[in-house]
Amino acid sequence: MSTLFHGISELRTVSGLGTLSDAALIVDRGRIAWIGPRAGAPAADAAVDLGGRAVLPGWVDSHTHMIFAGDRAAEFEARMNGQDYQAGGIAVTMSATREAGAVRLEQLLLRRLADARAGGTTTVETKTGYGLDVDSEALAADIAARHVDDVTFLGAHLVPPGEDPDEYLALVLGDMLDAVAANVSWIDVFCERGAFDEAAARRVLEAGRARGLGLRVHGNQLGHGPGVQLAVEYGAASVDHVNYVSDGDVEALASSETVATVLPACDLSTRQPLAPARRLLDAGVHLALASNLNPGTSYTSSMAFCVTTAVLQQHLTLDEAIHAATAGGARALRRHDIGGGVDPQGRPARGSLVVGAAADLHVLDTPHAIDLAYRPGMPLTWRTYIQGVQVHPEPQDQSDGR
Ligand code: NIG
């Protein structure tokens, strides 16, 4: 059954179609079947009037750590009182996560996914990385694979306190990788002072590649380091954080297909300098914006907050920021449109509104999307649709109980 969505004051397609006024689109079996000016729309089986609101692709949150228990509010408050962020806090969340058990972890994930959808997010990646033993990482990957779009194995997040680094790395690349492999499509390594060094990161990336996993790197977050260059050398899909980059790092990224993912909510929460998004874009680097939801450095799934920050403080235009938070995130997950509305694996593309792509829509409660920056912090998401199905607010049950 086809459905015509009309009453769209401004349609930001994040594609070659640009922004359309008084627009409409037709959704058929979860994909966009037609898109253009309202006046030219063909007939459809049903119609939904969006009441003169702005529409953009749902956010593609390409970097989160959604599987965890507990919080680190005291650590955060200490940081706001002047303490530095240190990766060692990950161990606090590791303990809480190991204790939580499967039922609680799944409940927590579902609650976080509902929050993300309420903010217009339609595609989610999550990492494991708060279990850090074989059973706990396997459990996290299993739960995640049932609910999110892309799951990344991050056993190489931190060496658990008291463990030998070489033995732990051997475990990550051996039994742990075996235990998660069926449920993950990506592997990641936190390549940073206090976490994993370059030699260890190479071993993680090589082991992941040998298993056919896509590669990602957490790099250059807390200081200059080898993360960006490693990501480019190994053809990683993304290198995330990139707060401290040299000219050589920027040049390497610009001549590669590796996406630089910037995480402004994390930068603010850790009081790091904001990643140089403007400089990266000007150099021709593929850019993504993501929330980095996690309890240590970025306890928010608000992509709107990231977009607002990117515009107001990182000097992106609204179009650039929306692109980074939709098509840019999709590219970081290799789910972007390569033509005909399909991604490199032939699936409906995410992050762009074109014929053939997934009908993932974010409807704002305003006629113009610039309000994302103009009215910071306001609750602007009106409705979220995934593959043409309304997921926020959950539609009222219309049945009469029969
Ligand atoms: O992306 N950088 C590494 N991992 C997370 C933080 C994890 C934590 O402190 O709990 C991040 O910021």
mmCIF file of C-alpha atoms and ligand atoms in Angstrom:
data_model
loop_
_atom_site.group_PDB
_atom_site.id
_atom_site.type_symbol
_atom_site.label_atom_id
_atom_site.label_comp_id
_atom_site.label_asym_id
_atom_site.label_seq_id
_atom_site.Cartn_x
_atom_site.Cartn_y
_atom_site.Cartn_z
ATOM 1 C CA MET A 1 0.000 0.000 0.000
ATOM 2 C CA SER A 2 1.386 3.411 -0.955
ATOM 3 C CA THR A 3 1.065 6.495 1.252
ATOM 4 C CA LEU A 4 1.377 10.114 0.187
ATOM 5 C CA PHE A 5 3.001 12.407 2.778
ATOM 6 C CA HIS A 6 2.119 16.017 2.022
ATOM 7 C CA GLY A 7 1.841 19.305 3.878
ATOM 8 C CA ILE A 8 5.645 19.560 3.892
ATOM 9 C CA SER A 9 6.695 23.202 3.989
ATOM 10 C CA GLU A 10 10.390 22.425 3.561
ATOM 11 C CA LEU A 11 11.865 19.067 2.580
ATOM 12 C CA ARG A 12 15.604 18.791 3.225
ATOM 13 C CA THR A 13 16.406 15.767 1.096
ATOM 14 C CA VAL A 14 20.171 15.696 1.851
ATOM 15 C CA SER A 15 20.669 14.583 -1.732
ATOM 16 C CA GLY A 16 21.151 16.155 -5.147
ATOM 17 C CA LEU A 17 17.497 17.227 -4.959
ATOM 18 C CA GLY A 18 18.429 19.806 -2.327
ATOM 19 C CA THR A 19 15.657 21.491 -0.343
ATOM 20 C CA LEU A 20 12.124 21.469 -1.790
ATOM 21 C CA SER A 21 9.279 23.808 -0.760
ATOM 22 C CA ASP A 22 5.641 22.703 -0.570
ATOM 23 C CA ALA A 23 6.819 19.171 -1.184
ATOM 24 C CA ALA A 24 5.445 15.666 -0.961
ATOM 25 C CA LEU A 25 6.719 12.124 -1.036
ATOM 26 C CA ILE A 26 5.189 8.710 -1.539
ATOM 27 C CA VAL A 27 6.226 5.745 0.568
ATOM 28 C CA ASP A 28 5.693 2.202 -0.624
ATOM 29 C CA ARG A 29 6.801 -0.875 1.340
ATOM 30 C CA GLY A 30 9.103 1.162 3.538
ATOM 31 C CA ARG A 31 10.942 2.912 0.742
ATOM 32 C CA ILE A 32 10.546 6.250 -0.987
ATOM 33 C CA ALA A 33 8.714 5.662 -4.252
ATOM 34 C CA TRP A 34 8.331 9.262 -5.381
ATOM 35 C CA ILE A 35 9.494 12.683 -4.196
ATOM 36 C CA GLY A 36 8.868 16.173 -5.553
ATOM 37 C CA PRO A 37 6.597 19.221 -5.500
ATOM 38 C CA ARG A 38 3.129 18.611 -4.003
ATOM 39 C CA ALA A 39 1.471 19.839 -7.169
ATOM 40 C CA GLY A 40 3.016 17.038 -9.206
ATOM 41 C CA ALA A 41 2.383 14.154 -6.804
ATOM 42 C CA PRO A 42 0.776 11.040 -8.319
ATOM 43 C CA ALA A 43 -2.130 9.273 -6.633
ATOM 44 C CA ALA A 44 -1.520 6.962 -3.664
ATOM 45 C CA ASP A 45 -3.634 4.548 -1.616
ATOM 46 C CA ALA A 46 -3.576 6.710 1.528
ATOM 47 C CA ALA A 47 -2.464 10.190 2.566
ATOM 48 C CA VAL A 48 -0.878 11.790 5.632
ATOM 49 C CA ASP A 49 -1.009 15.580 6.012
ATOM 50 C CA LEU A 50 2.016 16.837 7.933
ATOM 51 C CA GLY A 51 0.427 20.242 8.409
ATOM 52 C CA GLY A 52 3.036 22.536 6.877
ATOM 53 C CA ARG A 53 6.040 21.197 8.792
ATOM 54 C CA ALA A 54 9.683 20.721 7.847
ATOM 55 C CA VAL A 55 10.930 17.218 7.078
ATOM 56 C CA LEU A 56 14.457 15.838 6.944
ATOM 57 C CA PRO A 57 15.944 12.339 6.974
ATOM 58 C CA GLY A 58 15.980 10.712 10.396
ATOM 59 C CA TRP A 59 19.257 11.170 12.222
ATOM 60 C CA VAL A 60 21.851 8.439 11.693
ATOM 61 C CA ASP A 61 23.642 8.090 15.023
ATOM 62 C CA SER A 62 26.787 6.280 13.940
ATOM 63 C CA HIS A 63 28.605 6.267 17.289
ATOM 64 C CA THR A 64 26.991 5.214 20.560
ATOM 65 C CA HIS A 65 27.750 2.986 23.522
ATOM 66 C CA MET A 66 24.126 2.161 24.399
ATOM 67 C CA ILE A 67 24.649 -1.114 26.285
ATOM 68 C CA PHE A 68 25.547 -0.249 29.836
ATOM 69 C CA ALA A 69 24.154 -0.087 33.356
ATOM 70 C CA GLY A 70 24.671 2.509 36.073
ATOM 71 C CA ASP A 71 25.754 6.105 35.679
ATOM 72 C CA ARG A 72 28.790 8.229 36.471
ATOM 73 C CA ALA A 73 27.092 11.370 37.741
ATOM 74 C CA ALA A 74 29.612 11.842 40.563
ATOM 75 C CA GLU A 75 32.524 11.550 38.128
ATOM 76 C CA PHE A 76 30.855 14.117 35.879
ATOM 77 C CA GLU A 77 30.286 16.537 38.733
ATOM 78 C CA ALA A 78 33.917 16.168 39.821
ATOM 79 C CA ARG A 79 34.939 16.988 36.253
ATOM 80 C CA MET A 80 32.795 20.098 36.259
ATOM 81 C CA ASN A 81 34.629 20.976 39.487
ATOM 82 C CA GLY A 82 37.973 20.776 37.696
ATOM 83 C CA GLN A 83 39.073 17.122 37.471
ATOM 84 C CA ASP A 84 40.361 15.805 34.110
ATOM 85 C CA TYR A 85 38.590 13.068 32.166
ATOM 86 C CA GLN A 86 40.436 9.746 32.351
ATOM 87 C CA ALA A 87 39.640 6.547 30.473
ATOM 88 C CA GLY A 88 39.847 4.580 33.743
ATOM 89 C CA GLY A 89 36.238 5.515 34.537
ATOM 90 C CA ILE A 90 35.189 2.900 31.988
ATOM 91 C CA ALA A 91 35.914 0.273 34.672
ATOM 92 C CA VAL A 92 33.154 1.698 36.901
ATOM 93 C CA THR A 93 30.604 1.128 34.138
ATOM 94 C CA MET A 94 32.115 -2.285 33.421
ATOM 95 C CA SER A 95 31.330 -3.422 36.988
ATOM 96 C CA ALA A 96 27.746 -2.107 36.859
ATOM 97 C CA THR A 97 27.179 -3.684 33.446
ATOM 98 C CA ARG A 98 28.502 -7.090 34.490
ATOM 99 C CA GLU A 99 26.149 -7.062 37.486
ATOM 100 C CA ALA A 100 23.032 -5.945 35.617
ATOM 101 C CA GLY A 101 22.052 -9.170 33.861
ATOM 102 C CA ALA A 102 20.368 -9.734 30.505
ATOM 103 C CA VAL A 103 16.847 -8.585 31.338
ATOM 104 C CA ARG A 104 17.924 -5.267 32.850
ATOM 105 C CA LEU A 105 20.434 -4.546 30.069
ATOM 106 C CA GLU A 106 17.783 -5.108 27.441
ATOM 107 C CA GLN A 107 15.284 -2.874 29.271
ATOM 108 C CA LEU A 108 17.878 -0.124 29.497
ATOM 109 C CA LEU A 109 18.711 -0.402 25.812
ATOM 110 C CA LEU A 110 15.053 -0.245 24.791
ATOM 111 C CA ARG A 111 14.502 2.837 26.929
ATOM 112 C CA ARG A 112 17.512 4.539 25.305
ATOM 113 C CA LEU A 113 16.327 3.609 21.829
ATOM 114 C CA ALA A 114 12.897 5.083 22.589
ATOM 115 C CA ASP A 115 14.572 8.300 23.753
ATOM 116 C CA ALA A 116 16.638 8.437 20.558
ATOM 117 C CA ARG A 117 13.568 7.937 18.369
ATOM 118 C CA ALA A 118 11.752 10.642 20.299
ATOM 119 C CA GLY A 119 14.546 12.952 19.161
ATOM 120 C CA GLY A 120 14.314 11.977 15.487
ATOM 121 C CA THR A 121 16.969 9.246 15.315
ATOM 122 C CA THR A 122 16.131 6.409 12.942
ATOM 123 C CA THR A 123 19.427 4.522 12.527
ATOM 124 C CA VAL A 124 21.600 3.527 15.480
ATOM 125 C CA GLU A 125 25.015 1.965 15.822
ATOM 126 C CA THR A 126 26.106 0.726 19.223
ATOM 127 C CA LYS A 127 29.345 -0.631 20.531
ATOM 128 C CA THR A 128 29.883 -3.322 23.113
ATOM 129 C CA GLY A 129 32.789 -2.496 25.430
ATOM 130 C CA TYR A 130 31.411 -2.309 28.961
ATOM 131 C CA GLY A 131 31.466 -6.058 29.584
ATOM 132 C CA LEU A 132 35.132 -6.713 28.906
ATOM 133 C CA ASP A 133 34.989 -10.427 29.622
ATOM 134 C CA VAL A 134 33.899 -13.140 27.211
ATOM 135 C CA ASP A 135 30.402 -13.760 28.582
ATOM 136 C CA SER A 136 29.543 -10.107 29.181
ATOM 137 C CA GLU A 137 30.714 -8.958 25.748
ATOM 138 C CA ALA A 138 28.834 -11.839 24.108
ATOM 139 C CA LEU A 139 25.677 -10.883 26.001
ATOM 140 C CA ALA A 140 25.971 -7.224 24.998
ATOM 141 C CA ALA A 141 26.461 -8.143 21.337
ATOM 142 C CA ASP A 142 23.520 -10.542 21.432
ATOM 143 C CA ILE A 143 21.132 -7.975 22.942
ATOM 144 C CA ALA A 144 22.333 -5.223 20.639
ATOM 145 C CA ALA A 145 21.995 -7.317 17.507
ATOM 146 C CA ARG A 146 18.300 -7.813 18.246
ATOM 147 C CA HIS A 147 17.519 -4.105 18.474
ATOM 148 C CA VAL A 148 19.979 -1.817 16.683
ATOM 149 C CA ASP A 149 21.062 -1.438 13.082
ATOM 150 C CA ASP A 150 24.841 -1.859 13.456
ATOM 151 C CA VAL A 151 26.795 -3.507 16.271
ATOM 152 C CA THR A 152 30.492 -2.867 16.846
ATOM 153 C CA PHE A 153 32.758 -5.069 18.976
ATOM 154 C CA LEU A 154 34.781 -2.903 21.354
ATOM 155 C CA GLY A 155 36.523 -5.427 23.570
ATOM 156 C CA ALA A 156 39.566 -3.203 23.112
ATOM 157 C CA HIS A 157 38.032 -0.381 25.145
ATOM 158 C CA LEU A 158 40.077 -0.695 28.331
ATOM 159 C CA VAL A 159 42.262 -3.346 29.966
ATOM 160 C CA PRO A 160 40.151 -4.284 33.003
ATOM 161 C CA PRO A 161 41.812 -3.294 36.272
ATOM 162 C CA GLY A 162 44.263 -5.893 37.566
ATOM 163 C CA GLU A 163 44.535 -7.769 34.258
ATOM 164 C CA ASP A 164 47.720 -8.213 32.259
ATOM 165 C CA PRO A 165 47.515 -6.127 29.054
ATOM 166 C CA ASP A 166 49.038 -8.799 26.789
ATOM 167 C CA GLU A 167 46.843 -11.549 28.168
ATOM 168 C CA TYR A 168 43.755 -9.358 27.911
ATOM 169 C CA LEU A 169 44.495 -8.464 24.289
ATOM 170 C CA ALA A 170 44.972 -12.151 23.470
ATOM 171 C CA LEU A 171 41.563 -12.833 25.038
ATOM 172 C CA VAL A 172 39.934 -10.031 23.034
ATOM 173 C CA LEU A 173 41.367 -11.323 19.776
ATOM 174 C CA GLY A 174 40.698 -14.963 20.619
ATOM 175 C CA ASP A 175 37.777 -16.229 22.687
ATOM 176 C CA MET A 176 36.004 -12.874 22.940
ATOM 177 C CA LEU A 177 36.033 -12.241 19.215
ATOM 178 C CA ASP A 178 34.824 -15.801 18.626
ATOM 179 C CA ALA A 179 31.967 -15.258 21.077
ATOM 180 C CA VAL A 180 30.676 -12.027 19.531
ATOM 181 C CA ALA A 181 31.444 -12.599 15.850
ATOM 182 C CA ALA A 182 27.979 -13.797 14.833
ATOM 183 C CA ASN A 183 26.349 -10.656 16.212
ATOM 184 C CA VAL A 184 28.683 -7.853 15.121
ATOM 185 C CA SER A 185 29.619 -6.345 11.790
ATOM 186 C CA TRP A 186 32.308 -3.911 13.000
ATOM 187 C CA ILE A 187 35.361 -3.915 15.258
ATOM 188 C CA ASP A 188 36.750 -0.850 17.030
ATOM 189 C CA VAL A 189 39.731 -0.006 19.217
ATOM 190 C CA PHE A 190 40.235 2.849 21.669
ATOM 191 C CA CYS A 191 43.708 3.902 20.501
ATOM 192 C CA GLU A 192 44.681 6.439 23.144
ATOM 193 C CA ARG A 193 47.007 7.049 26.036
ATOM 194 C CA GLY A 194 45.647 4.997 28.969
ATOM 195 C CA ALA A 195 43.847 2.568 26.649
ATOM 196 C CA PHE A 196 45.513 0.744 23.688
ATOM 197 C CA ASP A 197 48.733 1.803 21.938
ATOM 198 C CA GLU A 198 49.504 1.682 18.227
ATOM 199 C CA ALA A 199 50.910 -1.858 18.242
ATOM 200 C CA ALA A 200 47.859 -3.198 20.053
ATOM 201 C CA ALA A 201 45.526 -1.245 17.766
ATOM 202 C CA ARG A 202 47.173 -2.799 14.711
ATOM 203 C CA ARG A 203 46.577 -6.262 16.105
ATOM 204 C CA VAL A 204 42.902 -5.469 16.735
ATOM 205 C CA LEU A 205 42.386 -4.080 13.241
ATOM 206 C CA GLU A 206 44.182 -7.002 11.610
ATOM 207 C CA ALA A 207 42.185 -9.558 13.594
ATOM 208 C CA GLY A 208 38.930 -7.794 12.713
ATOM 209 C CA ARG A 209 39.838 -7.605 9.064
ATOM 210 C CA ALA A 210 40.736 -11.297 9.013
ATOM 211 C CA ARG A 211 37.234 -12.043 10.353
ATOM 212 C CA GLY A 212 35.615 -9.943 7.639
ATOM 213 C CA LEU A 213 34.513 -7.190 10.019
ATOM 214 C CA GLY A 214 34.430 -3.535 9.048
ATOM 215 C CA LEU A 215 36.916 -1.366 10.935
ATOM 216 C CA ARG A 216 36.543 1.713 13.106
ATOM 217 C CA VAL A 217 38.960 3.528 15.426
ATOM 218 C CA HIS A 218 38.498 5.763 18.466
ATOM 219 C CA GLY A 219 41.383 8.145 17.904
ATOM 220 C CA ASN A 220 42.974 11.483 18.718
ATOM 221 C CA GLN A 221 40.459 12.208 21.488
ATOM 222 C CA LEU A 222 42.658 13.184 24.422
ATOM 223 C CA GLY A 223 45.808 14.203 22.553
ATOM 224 C CA HIS A 224 47.712 13.779 19.315
ATOM 225 C CA GLY A 225 48.325 10.140 18.436
ATOM 226 C CA PRO A 226 48.405 7.496 15.713
ATOM 227 C CA GLY A 227 44.632 6.840 15.530
ATOM 228 C CA VAL A 228 43.834 8.861 12.417
ATOM 229 C CA GLN A 229 46.790 7.559 10.415
ATOM 230 C CA LEU A 230 46.039 3.985 11.413
ATOM 231 C CA ALA A 231 42.398 4.342 10.422
ATOM 232 C CA VAL A 232 43.363 5.652 6.999
ATOM 233 C CA GLU A 233 46.101 3.034 6.505
ATOM 234 C CA TYR A 234 43.693 0.190 7.282
ATOM 235 C CA GLY A 235 40.827 1.674 5.272
ATOM 236 C CA ALA A 236 38.622 2.005 8.357
ATOM 237 C CA ALA A 237 35.113 3.271 7.682
ATOM 238 C CA SER A 238 35.526 5.921 10.365
ATOM 239 C CA VAL A 239 37.843 7.434 12.916
ATOM 240 C CA ASP A 240 35.910 8.950 15.759
ATOM 241 C CA HIS A 241 36.603 11.897 18.090
ATOM 242 C CA VAL A 242 39.501 13.563 16.123
ATOM 243 C CA ASN A 243 39.893 16.421 18.582
ATOM 244 C CA TYR A 244 43.656 16.657 18.101
ATOM 245 C CA VAL A 245 44.659 16.421 14.450
ATOM 246 C CA SER A 246 47.833 17.526 12.674
ATOM 247 C CA ASP A 247 47.936 18.910 9.149
ATOM 248 C CA GLY A 248 49.202 15.486 8.065
ATOM 249 C CA ASP A 249 46.200 13.814 9.689
ATOM 250 C CA VAL A 250 43.809 16.133 7.873
ATOM 251 C CA GLU A 251 45.555 15.542 4.544
ATOM 252 C CA ALA A 252 45.461 11.778 5.044
ATOM 253 C CA LEU A 253 41.748 11.871 5.831
ATOM 254 C CA ALA A 254 40.990 14.155 2.894
ATOM 255 C CA SER A 255 42.542 11.713 0.449
ATOM 256 C CA SER A 256 40.735 8.701 1.928
ATOM 257 C CA GLU A 257 37.265 7.230 2.240
ATOM 258 C CA THR A 258 37.555 7.211 6.047
ATOM 259 C CA VAL A 259 34.870 9.346 7.670
ATOM 260 C CA ALA A 260 35.890 11.641 10.535
ATOM 261 C CA THR A 261 33.162 11.414 13.161
ATOM 262 C CA VAL A 262 32.938 14.366 15.510
ATOM 263 C CA LEU A 263 31.167 14.090 18.852
ATOM 264 C CA PRO A 264 30.462 17.566 20.176
ATOM 265 C CA ALA A 265 28.359 16.511 23.170
ATOM 266 C CA CYS A 266 31.327 14.449 24.353
ATOM 267 C CA ASP A 267 33.747 17.328 23.793
ATOM 268 C CA LEU A 268 31.615 19.618 25.951
ATOM 269 C CA SER A 269 31.103 16.987 28.652
ATOM 270 C CA THR A 270 34.841 16.278 28.902
ATOM 271 C CA ARG A 271 35.822 19.924 28.478
ATOM 272 C CA GLN A 272 37.998 19.022 25.512
ATOM 273 C CA PRO A 273 38.402 21.469 22.662
ATOM 274 C CA LEU A 274 35.616 20.940 20.138
ATOM 275 C CA ALA A 275 36.801 18.805 17.210
ATOM 276 C CA PRO A 276 37.822 20.963 14.230
ATOM 277 C CA ALA A 277 34.797 20.150 12.095
ATOM 278 C CA ARG A 278 35.062 23.309 9.987
ATOM 279 C CA ARG A 279 38.728 22.651 9.189
ATOM 280 C CA LEU A 280 37.998 19.026 8.278
ATOM 281 C CA LEU A 281 35.134 19.945 5.968
ATOM 282 C CA ASP A 282 37.119 22.724 4.305
ATOM 283 C CA ALA A 283 39.874 20.204 3.583
ATOM 284 C CA GLY A 284 37.389 17.880 1.875
ATOM 285 C CA VAL A 285 37.115 15.245 4.626
ATOM 286 C CA HIS A 286 33.919 13.163 4.872
ATOM 287 C CA LEU A 287 32.326 14.289 8.140
ATOM 288 C CA ALA A 288 29.809 12.633 10.460
ATOM 289 C CA LEU A 289 28.197 13.967 13.626
ATOM 290 C CA ALA A 290 27.135 11.499 16.303
ATOM 291 C CA SER A 291 25.951 11.541 19.909
ATOM 292 C CA ASN A 292 28.466 9.117 21.490
ATOM 293 C CA LEU A 293 25.802 8.244 24.063
ATOM 294 C CA ASN A 294 27.613 6.714 27.040
ATOM 295 C CA PRO A 295 27.622 7.298 30.809
ATOM 296 C CA GLY A 296 31.202 8.565 31.022
ATOM 297 C CA THR A 297 31.672 11.251 28.417
ATOM 298 C CA SER A 298 28.352 11.979 26.704
ATOM 299 C CA TYR A 299 25.163 11.012 28.503
ATOM 300 C CA THR A 300 22.807 12.129 25.753
ATOM 301 C CA SER A 301 21.336 10.690 22.584
ATOM 302 C CA SER A 302 20.252 14.114 21.351
ATOM 303 C CA MET A 303 21.442 14.495 17.786
ATOM 304 C CA ALA A 304 19.645 17.850 17.670
ATOM 305 C CA PHE A 305 21.962 19.055 20.439
ATOM 306 C CA CYS A 306 24.951 17.928 18.357
ATOM 307 C CA VAL A 307 23.617 19.711 15.269
ATOM 308 C CA THR A 308 22.934 22.876 17.264
ATOM 309 C CA THR A 309 26.461 22.817 18.679
ATOM 310 C CA ALA A 310 27.991 22.139 15.277
ATOM 311 C CA VAL A 311 26.246 25.197 13.849
ATOM 312 C CA LEU A 312 26.620 27.604 16.769
ATOM 313 C CA GLN A 313 30.072 26.638 17.980
ATOM 314 C CA GLN A 314 31.817 24.659 15.238
ATOM 315 C CA HIS A 315 30.760 27.045 12.484
ATOM 316 C CA LEU A 316 29.013 24.617 10.168
ATOM 317 C CA THR A 317 26.061 25.799 8.129
ATOM 318 C CA LEU A 318 22.757 24.128 8.973
ATOM 319 C CA ASP A 319 22.920 22.151 5.712
ATOM 320 C CA GLU A 320 26.438 20.932 6.563
ATOM 321 C CA ALA A 321 25.444 19.928 10.074
ATOM 322 C CA ILE A 322 22.301 18.115 8.915
ATOM 323 C CA HIS A 323 24.337 16.361 6.224
ATOM 324 C CA ALA A 324 26.911 15.198 8.785
ATOM 325 C CA ALA A 325 24.173 13.916 11.134
ATOM 326 C CA THR A 326 22.309 12.021 8.392
ATOM 327 C CA ALA A 327 24.161 11.154 5.162
ATOM 328 C CA GLY A 328 27.537 11.561 6.911
ATOM 329 C CA GLY A 329 26.598 9.088 9.628
ATOM 330 C CA ALA A 330 25.212 6.760 6.975
ATOM 331 C CA ARG A 331 28.555 6.888 5.154
ATOM 332 C CA ALA A 332 30.380 6.095 8.406
ATOM 333 C CA LEU A 333 28.243 2.942 8.576
ATOM 334 C CA ARG A 334 28.560 2.322 4.831
ATOM 335 C CA ARG A 335 24.796 2.700 4.524
ATOM 336 C CA HIS A 336 24.874 5.826 2.340
ATOM 337 C CA ASP A 337 23.222 6.209 -1.057
ATOM 338 C CA ILE A 338 25.535 5.172 -3.877
ATOM 339 C CA GLY A 339 22.850 5.878 -6.506
ATOM 340 C CA GLY A 340 19.331 4.555 -6.981
ATOM 341 C CA GLY A 341 18.635 4.863 -3.268
ATOM 342 C CA VAL A 342 20.741 1.832 -2.317
ATOM 343 C CA ASP A 343 23.826 1.497 -0.134
ATOM 344 C CA PRO A 344 27.062 -0.331 -1.041
ATOM 345 C CA GLN A 345 25.457 -3.638 -0.005
ATOM 346 C CA GLY A 346 22.316 -3.046 -2.061
ATOM 347 C CA ARG A 347 20.137 -2.278 0.989
ATOM 348 C CA PRO A 348 17.794 0.746 1.066
ATOM 349 C CA ALA A 349 20.096 3.675 1.778
ATOM 350 C CA ARG A 350 19.854 5.658 5.014
ATOM 351 C CA GLY A 351 20.372 9.340 5.654
ATOM 352 C CA SER A 352 19.101 10.744 2.329
ATOM 353 C CA LEU A 353 15.583 11.157 0.986
ATOM 354 C CA VAL A 354 15.759 9.846 -2.576
ATOM 355 C CA VAL A 355 13.710 7.344 -4.536
ATOM 356 C CA GLY A 356 14.617 3.832 -3.402
ATOM 357 C CA ALA A 357 15.993 4.876 -0.004
ATOM 358 C CA ALA A 358 14.493 3.906 3.351
ATOM 359 C CA ALA A 359 11.556 6.177 4.208
ATOM 360 C CA ASP A 360 13.101 7.302 7.503
ATOM 361 C CA LEU A 361 11.569 10.698 8.216
ATOM 362 C CA HIS A 362 12.090 13.278 10.922
ATOM 363 C CA VAL A 363 9.199 15.728 11.019
ATOM 364 C CA LEU A 364 9.903 18.952 12.895
ATOM 365 C CA ASP A 365 7.196 20.918 14.667
ATOM 366 C CA THR A 366 8.091 24.038 12.728
ATOM 367 C CA PRO A 367 7.970 25.081 9.077
ATOM 368 C CA HIS A 368 11.745 25.676 8.882
ATOM 369 C CA ALA A 369 14.607 23.453 9.916
ATOM 370 C CA ILE A 370 16.876 26.372 10.782
ATOM 371 C CA ASP A 371 15.040 26.362 14.120
ATOM 372 C CA LEU A 372 17.395 23.505 15.076
ATOM 373 C CA ALA A 373 20.018 26.206 15.614
ATOM 374 C CA TYR A 374 17.816 29.273 15.972
ATOM 375 C CA ARG A 375 15.817 27.851 18.901
ATOM 376 C CA PRO A 376 18.457 25.771 20.711
ATOM 377 C CA GLY A 377 17.207 23.186 23.149
ATOM 378 C CA MET A 378 13.561 23.440 22.137
ATOM 379 C CA PRO A 379 11.639 20.166 21.639
ATOM 380 C CA LEU A 380 11.377 20.320 17.864
ATOM 381 C CA THR A 381 10.747 16.690 16.927
ATOM 382 C CA TRP A 382 7.072 16.231 16.038
ATOM 383 C CA ARG A 383 7.100 12.738 14.562
ATOM 384 C CA THR A 384 9.629 10.071 13.632
ATOM 385 C CA TYR A 385 9.005 7.439 10.951
ATOM 386 C CA ILE A 386 11.183 4.401 10.271
ATOM 387 C CA GLN A 387 10.596 2.818 6.855
ATOM 388 C CA GLY A 388 7.341 4.734 6.645
ATOM 389 C CA VAL A 389 6.053 3.507 10.019
ATOM 390 C CA GLN A 390 5.468 6.062 12.762
ATOM 391 C CA VAL A 391 7.635 5.146 15.771
ATOM 392 C CA HIS A 392 7.302 8.395 17.711
ATOM 393 C CA PRO A 393 4.962 9.309 19.219
ATOM 394 C CA GLU A 394 3.660 5.771 19.242
ATOM 395 C CA PRO A 395 0.366 5.953 17.328
ATOM 396 C CA GLN A 396 -2.681 5.544 19.565
ATOM 397 C CA ASP A 397 -4.366 2.173 19.265
ATOM 398 C CA GLN A 398 -7.317 2.961 16.993
ATOM 399 C CA SER A 399 -9.025 -0.383 17.462
ATOM 400 C CA ASP A 400 -12.232 -0.686 19.470
ATOM 401 C CA GLY A 401 -11.070 -3.856 21.172
ATOM 402 C CA ARG A 402 -12.942 -6.292 18.939
HETATM 403 O O1 NIG B 1 33.823 7.403 23.182
HETATM 404 N N1 NIG B 1 36.591 7.023 24.203
HETATM 405 C C1 NIG B 1 36.243 5.948 24.588
HETATM 406 N N2 NIG B 1 35.016 5.561 24.943
HETATM 407 C C2 NIG B 1 33.961 6.449 25.304
HETATM 408 C C3 NIG B 1 34.014 6.844 26.736
HETATM 409 C C4 NIG B 1 33.829 5.737 27.633
HETATM 410 C C5 NIG B 1 33.656 6.078 29.092
HETATM 411 O O2 NIG B 1 34.351 6.942 29.665
HETATM 412 O O3 NIG B 1 32.825 5.382 29.675
HETATM 413 C C6 NIG B 1 33.958 7.650 24.379
HETATM 414 O O4 NIG B 1 34.073 8.781 24.802
#
